[in-house]
Tab-separated table of N, CA, C and O in Angstrom:
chain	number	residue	atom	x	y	z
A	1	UNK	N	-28.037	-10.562	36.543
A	1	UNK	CA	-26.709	-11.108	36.746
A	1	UNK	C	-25.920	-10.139	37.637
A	1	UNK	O	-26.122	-8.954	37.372
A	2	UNK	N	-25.383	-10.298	38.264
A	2	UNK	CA	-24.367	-9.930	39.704
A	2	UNK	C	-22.924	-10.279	39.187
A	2	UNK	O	-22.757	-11.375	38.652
A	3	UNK	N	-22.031	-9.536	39.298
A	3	UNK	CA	-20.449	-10.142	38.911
A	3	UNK	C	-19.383	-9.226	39.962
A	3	UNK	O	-19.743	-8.139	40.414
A	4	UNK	N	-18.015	-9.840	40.278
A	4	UNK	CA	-17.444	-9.122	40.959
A	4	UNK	C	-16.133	-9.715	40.306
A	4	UNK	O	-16.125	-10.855	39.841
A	5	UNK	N	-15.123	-8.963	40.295
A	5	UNK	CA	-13.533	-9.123	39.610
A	5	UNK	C	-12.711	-9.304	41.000
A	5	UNK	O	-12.870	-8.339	41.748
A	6	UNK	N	-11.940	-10.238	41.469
A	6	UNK	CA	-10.665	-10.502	42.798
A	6	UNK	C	-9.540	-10.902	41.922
A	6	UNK	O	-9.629	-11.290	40.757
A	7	UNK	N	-8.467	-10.756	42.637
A	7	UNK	CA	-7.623	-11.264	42.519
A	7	UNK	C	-6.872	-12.550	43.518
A	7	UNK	O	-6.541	-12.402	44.694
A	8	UNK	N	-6.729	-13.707	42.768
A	8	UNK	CA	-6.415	-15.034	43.387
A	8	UNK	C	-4.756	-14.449	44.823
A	8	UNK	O	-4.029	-13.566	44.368
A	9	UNK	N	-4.589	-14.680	45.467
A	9	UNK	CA	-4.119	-14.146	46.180
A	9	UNK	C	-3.088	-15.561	47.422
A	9	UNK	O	-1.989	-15.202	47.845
A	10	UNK	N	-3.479	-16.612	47.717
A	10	UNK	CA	-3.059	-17.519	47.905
A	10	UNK	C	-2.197	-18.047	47.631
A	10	UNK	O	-2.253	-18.150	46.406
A	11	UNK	N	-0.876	-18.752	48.175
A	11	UNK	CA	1.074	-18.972	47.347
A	11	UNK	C	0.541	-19.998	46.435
A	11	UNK	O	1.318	-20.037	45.482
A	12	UNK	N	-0.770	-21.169	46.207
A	12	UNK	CA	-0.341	-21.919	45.436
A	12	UNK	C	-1.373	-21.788	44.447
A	12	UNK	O	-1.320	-22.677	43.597
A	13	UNK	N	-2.361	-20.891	44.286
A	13	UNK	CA	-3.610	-20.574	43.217
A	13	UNK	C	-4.189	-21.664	43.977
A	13	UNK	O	-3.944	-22.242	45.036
A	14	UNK	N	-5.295	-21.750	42.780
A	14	UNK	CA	-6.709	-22.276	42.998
A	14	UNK	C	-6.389	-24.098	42.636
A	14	UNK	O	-6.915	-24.692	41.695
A	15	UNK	N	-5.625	-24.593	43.424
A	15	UNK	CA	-4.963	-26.052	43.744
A	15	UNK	C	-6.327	-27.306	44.288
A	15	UNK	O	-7.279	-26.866	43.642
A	16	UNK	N	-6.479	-27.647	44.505
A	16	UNK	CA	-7.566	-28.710	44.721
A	16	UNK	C	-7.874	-28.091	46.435
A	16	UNK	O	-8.877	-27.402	46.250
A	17	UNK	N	-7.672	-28.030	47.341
A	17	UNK	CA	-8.239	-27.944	48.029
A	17	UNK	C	-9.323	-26.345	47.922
A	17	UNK	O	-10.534	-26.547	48.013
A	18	UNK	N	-9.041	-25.458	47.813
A	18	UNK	CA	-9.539	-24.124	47.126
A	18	UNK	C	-10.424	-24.001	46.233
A	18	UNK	O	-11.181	-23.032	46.178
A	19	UNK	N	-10.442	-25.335	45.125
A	19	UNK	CA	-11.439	-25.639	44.162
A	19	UNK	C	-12.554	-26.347	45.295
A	19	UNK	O	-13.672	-25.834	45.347
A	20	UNK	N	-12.314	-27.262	45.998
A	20	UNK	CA	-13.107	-27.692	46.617
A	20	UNK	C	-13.974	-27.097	47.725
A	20	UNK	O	-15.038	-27.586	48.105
A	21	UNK	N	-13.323	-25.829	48.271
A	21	UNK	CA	-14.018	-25.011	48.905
A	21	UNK	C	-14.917	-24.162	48.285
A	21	UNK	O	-16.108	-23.999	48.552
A	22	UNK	N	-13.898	-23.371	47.007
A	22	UNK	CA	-14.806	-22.858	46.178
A	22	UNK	C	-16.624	-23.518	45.930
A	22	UNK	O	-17.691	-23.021	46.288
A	23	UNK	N	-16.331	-24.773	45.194
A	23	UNK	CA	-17.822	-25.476	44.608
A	23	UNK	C	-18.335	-25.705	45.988
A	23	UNK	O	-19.559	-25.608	45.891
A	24	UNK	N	-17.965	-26.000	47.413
A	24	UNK	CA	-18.789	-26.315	47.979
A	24	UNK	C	-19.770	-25.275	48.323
A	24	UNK	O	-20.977	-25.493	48.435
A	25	UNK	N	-19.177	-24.089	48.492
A	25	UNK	CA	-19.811	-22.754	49.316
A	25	UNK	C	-20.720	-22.472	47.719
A	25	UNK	O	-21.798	-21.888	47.830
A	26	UNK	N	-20.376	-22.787	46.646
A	26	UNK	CA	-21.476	-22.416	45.759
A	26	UNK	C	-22.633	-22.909	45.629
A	26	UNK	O	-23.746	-22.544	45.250
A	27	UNK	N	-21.834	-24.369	46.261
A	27	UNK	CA	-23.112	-25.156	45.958
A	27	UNK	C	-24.329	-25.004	47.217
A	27	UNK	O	-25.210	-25.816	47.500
A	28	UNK	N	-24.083	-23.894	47.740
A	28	UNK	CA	-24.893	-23.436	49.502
A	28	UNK	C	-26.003	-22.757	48.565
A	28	UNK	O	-27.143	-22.621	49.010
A	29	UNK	N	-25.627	-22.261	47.063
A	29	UNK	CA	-26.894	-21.461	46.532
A	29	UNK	C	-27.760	-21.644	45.438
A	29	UNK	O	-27.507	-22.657	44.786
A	30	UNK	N	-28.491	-21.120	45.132
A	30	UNK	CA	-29.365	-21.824	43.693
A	30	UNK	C	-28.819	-21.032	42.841
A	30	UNK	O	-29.274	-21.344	41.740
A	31	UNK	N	-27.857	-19.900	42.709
A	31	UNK	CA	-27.905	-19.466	41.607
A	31	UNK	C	-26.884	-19.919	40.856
A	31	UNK	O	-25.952	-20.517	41.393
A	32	UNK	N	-26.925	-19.671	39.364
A	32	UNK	CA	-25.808	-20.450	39.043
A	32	UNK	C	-24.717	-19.918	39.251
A	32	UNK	O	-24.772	-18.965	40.029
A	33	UNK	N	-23.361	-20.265	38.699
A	33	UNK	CA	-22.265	-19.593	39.163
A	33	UNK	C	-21.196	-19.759	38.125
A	33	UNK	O	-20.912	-20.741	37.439
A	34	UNK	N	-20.733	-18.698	38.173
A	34	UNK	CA	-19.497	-18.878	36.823
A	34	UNK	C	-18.236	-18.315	37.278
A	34	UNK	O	-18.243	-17.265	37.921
A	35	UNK	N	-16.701	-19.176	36.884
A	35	UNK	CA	-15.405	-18.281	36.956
A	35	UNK	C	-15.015	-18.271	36.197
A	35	UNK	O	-14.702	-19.269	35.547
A	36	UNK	N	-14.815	-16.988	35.858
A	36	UNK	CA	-14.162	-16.859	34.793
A	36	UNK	C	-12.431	-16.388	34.647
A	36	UNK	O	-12.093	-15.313	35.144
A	37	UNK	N	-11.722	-16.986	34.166
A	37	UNK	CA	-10.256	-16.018	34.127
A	37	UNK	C	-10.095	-15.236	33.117
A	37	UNK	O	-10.870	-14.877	32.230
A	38	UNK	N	-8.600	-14.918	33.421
A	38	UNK	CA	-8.111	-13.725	32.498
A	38	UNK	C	-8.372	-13.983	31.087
A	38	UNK	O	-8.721	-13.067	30.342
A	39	UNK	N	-8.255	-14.924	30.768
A	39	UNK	CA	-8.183	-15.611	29.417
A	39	UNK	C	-9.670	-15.616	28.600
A	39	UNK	O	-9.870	-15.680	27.387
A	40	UNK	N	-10.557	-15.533	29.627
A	40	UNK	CA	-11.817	-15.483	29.002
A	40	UNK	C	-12.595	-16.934	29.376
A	40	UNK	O	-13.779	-17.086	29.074
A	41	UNK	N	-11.991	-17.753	29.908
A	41	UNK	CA	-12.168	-19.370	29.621
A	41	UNK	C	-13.641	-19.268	30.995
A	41	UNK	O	-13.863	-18.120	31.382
A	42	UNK	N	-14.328	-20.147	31.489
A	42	UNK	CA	-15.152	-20.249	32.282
A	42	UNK	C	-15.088	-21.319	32.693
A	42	UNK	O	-14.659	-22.315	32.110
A	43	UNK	N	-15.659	-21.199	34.116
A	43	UNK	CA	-15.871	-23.176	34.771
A	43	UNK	C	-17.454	-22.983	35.695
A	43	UNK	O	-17.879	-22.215	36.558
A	44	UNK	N	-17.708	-23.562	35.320
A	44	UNK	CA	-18.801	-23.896	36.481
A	44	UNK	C	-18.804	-23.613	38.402
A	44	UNK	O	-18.939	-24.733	38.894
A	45	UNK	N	-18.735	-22.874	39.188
A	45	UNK	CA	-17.923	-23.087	40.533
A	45	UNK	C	-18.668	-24.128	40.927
A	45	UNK	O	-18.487	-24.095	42.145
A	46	UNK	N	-19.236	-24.842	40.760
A	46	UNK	CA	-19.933	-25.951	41.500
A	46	UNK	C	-19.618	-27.041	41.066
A	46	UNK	O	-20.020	-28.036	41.668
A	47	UNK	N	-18.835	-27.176	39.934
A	47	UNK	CA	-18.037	-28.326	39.982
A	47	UNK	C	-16.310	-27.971	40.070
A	47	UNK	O	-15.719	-27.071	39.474
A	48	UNK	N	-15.714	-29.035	41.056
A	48	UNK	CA	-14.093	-28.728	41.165
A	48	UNK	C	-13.354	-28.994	40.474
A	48	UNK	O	-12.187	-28.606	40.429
A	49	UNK	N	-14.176	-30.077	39.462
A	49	UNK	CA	-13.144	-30.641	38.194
A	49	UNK	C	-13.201	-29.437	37.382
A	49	UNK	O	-12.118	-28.857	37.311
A	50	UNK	N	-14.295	-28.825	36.662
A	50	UNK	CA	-13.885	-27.749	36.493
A	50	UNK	C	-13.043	-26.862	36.729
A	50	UNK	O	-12.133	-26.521	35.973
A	51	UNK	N	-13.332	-26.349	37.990
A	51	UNK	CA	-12.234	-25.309	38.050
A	51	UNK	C	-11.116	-25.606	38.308
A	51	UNK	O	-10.393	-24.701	38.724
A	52	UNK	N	-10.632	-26.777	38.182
A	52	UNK	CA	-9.486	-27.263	38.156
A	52	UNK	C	-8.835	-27.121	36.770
A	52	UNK	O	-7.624	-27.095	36.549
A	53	UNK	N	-9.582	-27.055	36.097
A	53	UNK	CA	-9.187	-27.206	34.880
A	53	UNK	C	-8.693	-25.293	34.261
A	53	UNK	O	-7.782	-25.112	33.453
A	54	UNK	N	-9.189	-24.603	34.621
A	54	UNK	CA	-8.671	-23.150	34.713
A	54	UNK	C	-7.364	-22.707	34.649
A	54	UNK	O	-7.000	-21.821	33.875
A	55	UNK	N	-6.385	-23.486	35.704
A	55	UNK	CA	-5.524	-23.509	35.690
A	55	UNK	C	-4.644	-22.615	36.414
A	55	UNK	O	-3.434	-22.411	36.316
A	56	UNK	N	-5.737	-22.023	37.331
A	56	UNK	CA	-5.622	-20.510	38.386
A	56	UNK	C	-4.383	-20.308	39.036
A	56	UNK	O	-4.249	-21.063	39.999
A	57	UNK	N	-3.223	-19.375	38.792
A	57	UNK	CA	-2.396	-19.347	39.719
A	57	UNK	C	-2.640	-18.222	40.486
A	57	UNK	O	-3.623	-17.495	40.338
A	58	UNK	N	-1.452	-18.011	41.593
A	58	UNK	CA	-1.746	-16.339	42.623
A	58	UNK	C	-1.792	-15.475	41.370
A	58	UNK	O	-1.702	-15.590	40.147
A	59	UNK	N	-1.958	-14.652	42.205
A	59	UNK	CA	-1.908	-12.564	40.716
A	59	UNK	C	-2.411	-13.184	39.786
A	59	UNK	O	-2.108	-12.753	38.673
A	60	UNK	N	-3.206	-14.215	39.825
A	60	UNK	CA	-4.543	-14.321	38.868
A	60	UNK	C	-5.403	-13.503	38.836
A	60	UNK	O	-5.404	-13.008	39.963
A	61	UNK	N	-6.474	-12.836	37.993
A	61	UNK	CA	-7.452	-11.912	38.193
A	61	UNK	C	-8.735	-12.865	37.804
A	61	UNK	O	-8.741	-13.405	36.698
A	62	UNK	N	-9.577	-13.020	38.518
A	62	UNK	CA	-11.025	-14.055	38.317
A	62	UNK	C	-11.995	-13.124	37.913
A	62	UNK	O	-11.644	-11.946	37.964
A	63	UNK	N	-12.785	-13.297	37.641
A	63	UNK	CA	-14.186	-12.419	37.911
A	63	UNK	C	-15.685	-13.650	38.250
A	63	UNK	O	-16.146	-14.343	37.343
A	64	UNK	N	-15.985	-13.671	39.051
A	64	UNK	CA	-17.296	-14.397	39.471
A	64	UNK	C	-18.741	-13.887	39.020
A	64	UNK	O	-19.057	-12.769	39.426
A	65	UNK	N	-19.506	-14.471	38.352
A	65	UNK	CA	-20.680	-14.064	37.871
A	65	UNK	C	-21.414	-14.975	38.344
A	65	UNK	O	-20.993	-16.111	38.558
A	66	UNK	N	-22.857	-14.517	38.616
A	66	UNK	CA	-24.124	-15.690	39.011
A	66	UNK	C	-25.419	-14.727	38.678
A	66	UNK	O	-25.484	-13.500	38.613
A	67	UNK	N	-26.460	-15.771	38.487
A	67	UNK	CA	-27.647	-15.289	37.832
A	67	UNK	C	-28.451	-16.220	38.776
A	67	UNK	O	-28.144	-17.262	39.355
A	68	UNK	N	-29.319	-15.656	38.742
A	68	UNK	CA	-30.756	-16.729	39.710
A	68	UNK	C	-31.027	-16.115	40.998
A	68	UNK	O	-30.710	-14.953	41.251
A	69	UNK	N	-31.681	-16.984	41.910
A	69	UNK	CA	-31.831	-16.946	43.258
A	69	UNK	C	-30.522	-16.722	44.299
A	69	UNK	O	-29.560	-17.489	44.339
A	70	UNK	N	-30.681	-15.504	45.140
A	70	UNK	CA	-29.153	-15.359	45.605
A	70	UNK	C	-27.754	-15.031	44.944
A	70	UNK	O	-26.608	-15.202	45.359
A	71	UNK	N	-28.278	-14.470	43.705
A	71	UNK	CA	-27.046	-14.182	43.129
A	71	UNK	C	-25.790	-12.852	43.696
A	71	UNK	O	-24.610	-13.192	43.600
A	72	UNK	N	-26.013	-11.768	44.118
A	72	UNK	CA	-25.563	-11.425	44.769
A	72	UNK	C	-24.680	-11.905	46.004
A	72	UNK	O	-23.512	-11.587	46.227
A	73	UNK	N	-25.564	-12.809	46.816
A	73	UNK	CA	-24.676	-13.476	48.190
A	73	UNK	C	-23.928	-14.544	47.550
A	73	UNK	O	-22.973	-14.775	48.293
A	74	UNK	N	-23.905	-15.019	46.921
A	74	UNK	CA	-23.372	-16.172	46.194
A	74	UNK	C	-21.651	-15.418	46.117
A	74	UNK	O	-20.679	-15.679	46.826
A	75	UNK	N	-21.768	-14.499	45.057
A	75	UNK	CA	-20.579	-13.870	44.588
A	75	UNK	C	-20.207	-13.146	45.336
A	75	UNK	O	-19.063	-13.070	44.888
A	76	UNK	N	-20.204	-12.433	46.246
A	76	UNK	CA	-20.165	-11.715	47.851
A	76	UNK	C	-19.103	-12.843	48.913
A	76	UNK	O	-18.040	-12.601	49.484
A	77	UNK	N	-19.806	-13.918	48.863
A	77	UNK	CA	-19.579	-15.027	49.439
A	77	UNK	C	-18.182	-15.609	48.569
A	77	UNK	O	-17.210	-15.338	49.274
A	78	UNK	N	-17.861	-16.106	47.665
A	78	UNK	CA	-17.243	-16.542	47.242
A	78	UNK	C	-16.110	-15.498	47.226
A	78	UNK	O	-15.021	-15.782	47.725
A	79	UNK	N	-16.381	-14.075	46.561
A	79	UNK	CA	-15.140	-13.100	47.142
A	79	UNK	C	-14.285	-13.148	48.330
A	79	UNK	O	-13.100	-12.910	48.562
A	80	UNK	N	-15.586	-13.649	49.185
A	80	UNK	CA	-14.725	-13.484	50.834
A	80	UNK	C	-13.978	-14.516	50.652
A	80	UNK	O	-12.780	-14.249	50.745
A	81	UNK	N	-14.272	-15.820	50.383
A	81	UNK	CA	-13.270	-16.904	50.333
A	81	UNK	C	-12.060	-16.937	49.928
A	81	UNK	O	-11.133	-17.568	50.436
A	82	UNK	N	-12.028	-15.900	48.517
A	82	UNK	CA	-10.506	-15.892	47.732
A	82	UNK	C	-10.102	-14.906	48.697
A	82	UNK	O	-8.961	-15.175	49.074
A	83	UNK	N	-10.739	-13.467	49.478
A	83	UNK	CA	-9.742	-12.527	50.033
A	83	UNK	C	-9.437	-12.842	51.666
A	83	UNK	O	-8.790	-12.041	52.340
A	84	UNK	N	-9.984	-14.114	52.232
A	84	UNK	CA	-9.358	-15.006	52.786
A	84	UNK	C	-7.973	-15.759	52.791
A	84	UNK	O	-7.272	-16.250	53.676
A	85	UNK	N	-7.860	-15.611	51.111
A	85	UNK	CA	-6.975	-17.037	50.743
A	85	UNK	C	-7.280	-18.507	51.253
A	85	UNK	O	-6.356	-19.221	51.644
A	86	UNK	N	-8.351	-18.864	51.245
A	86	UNK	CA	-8.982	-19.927	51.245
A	86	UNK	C	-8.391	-20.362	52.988
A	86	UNK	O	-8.054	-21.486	53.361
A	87	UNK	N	-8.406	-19.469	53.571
A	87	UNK	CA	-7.671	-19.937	55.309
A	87	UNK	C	-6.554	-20.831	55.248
A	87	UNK	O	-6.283	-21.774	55.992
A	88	UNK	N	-5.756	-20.247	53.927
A	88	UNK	CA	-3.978	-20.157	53.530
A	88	UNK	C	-3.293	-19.307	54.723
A	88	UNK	O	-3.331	-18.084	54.855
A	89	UNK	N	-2.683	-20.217	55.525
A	89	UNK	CA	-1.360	-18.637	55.718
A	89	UNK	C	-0.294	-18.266	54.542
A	89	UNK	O	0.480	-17.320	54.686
């Protein structure tokens, strides 16, 4: 297992379009993928209803975990996306 801790960073959190970027770029890998928040709660990143359901705002703290094939680039990958801000200005 591979894990990395970001902070959500974007003015409106993890809002539907962001969820949808999120699961898509996860779904680029076989490994599985997990977000987790502050709270402890988890979502699947490969599904958006999930992580919709999280409830992610900015100065959120996430932590991304994945296990399997590519787990490393997976969570590497998905970091870059949140310290992007999902190509938020």
């Amino acid at each position: 297992m591979y894990a990395q801790t970001v902070t959500i960073q974007n003015e409106h959190g993890f809002h539907v379009r962001p969820a949808q970027l999120f699961a898509e770029k996860a779904g680029q890998f076989g490994a599985e993928v997990r977000l987790k928040n502050g709270e402890g709660h988890a979502a699947d990143c490969k599904s958006m209803l999930e992580l919709m359901t999280l409830g992610i705002e900015k100065g959120a703290v996430v932590t991304i975990e994945a296990s399997g094939d590519g787990e490393k680039e997976v969570v590497e990958a998905l970091v870059q996306l949140v310290e992007s801000k999902f190509g938020e200005a």
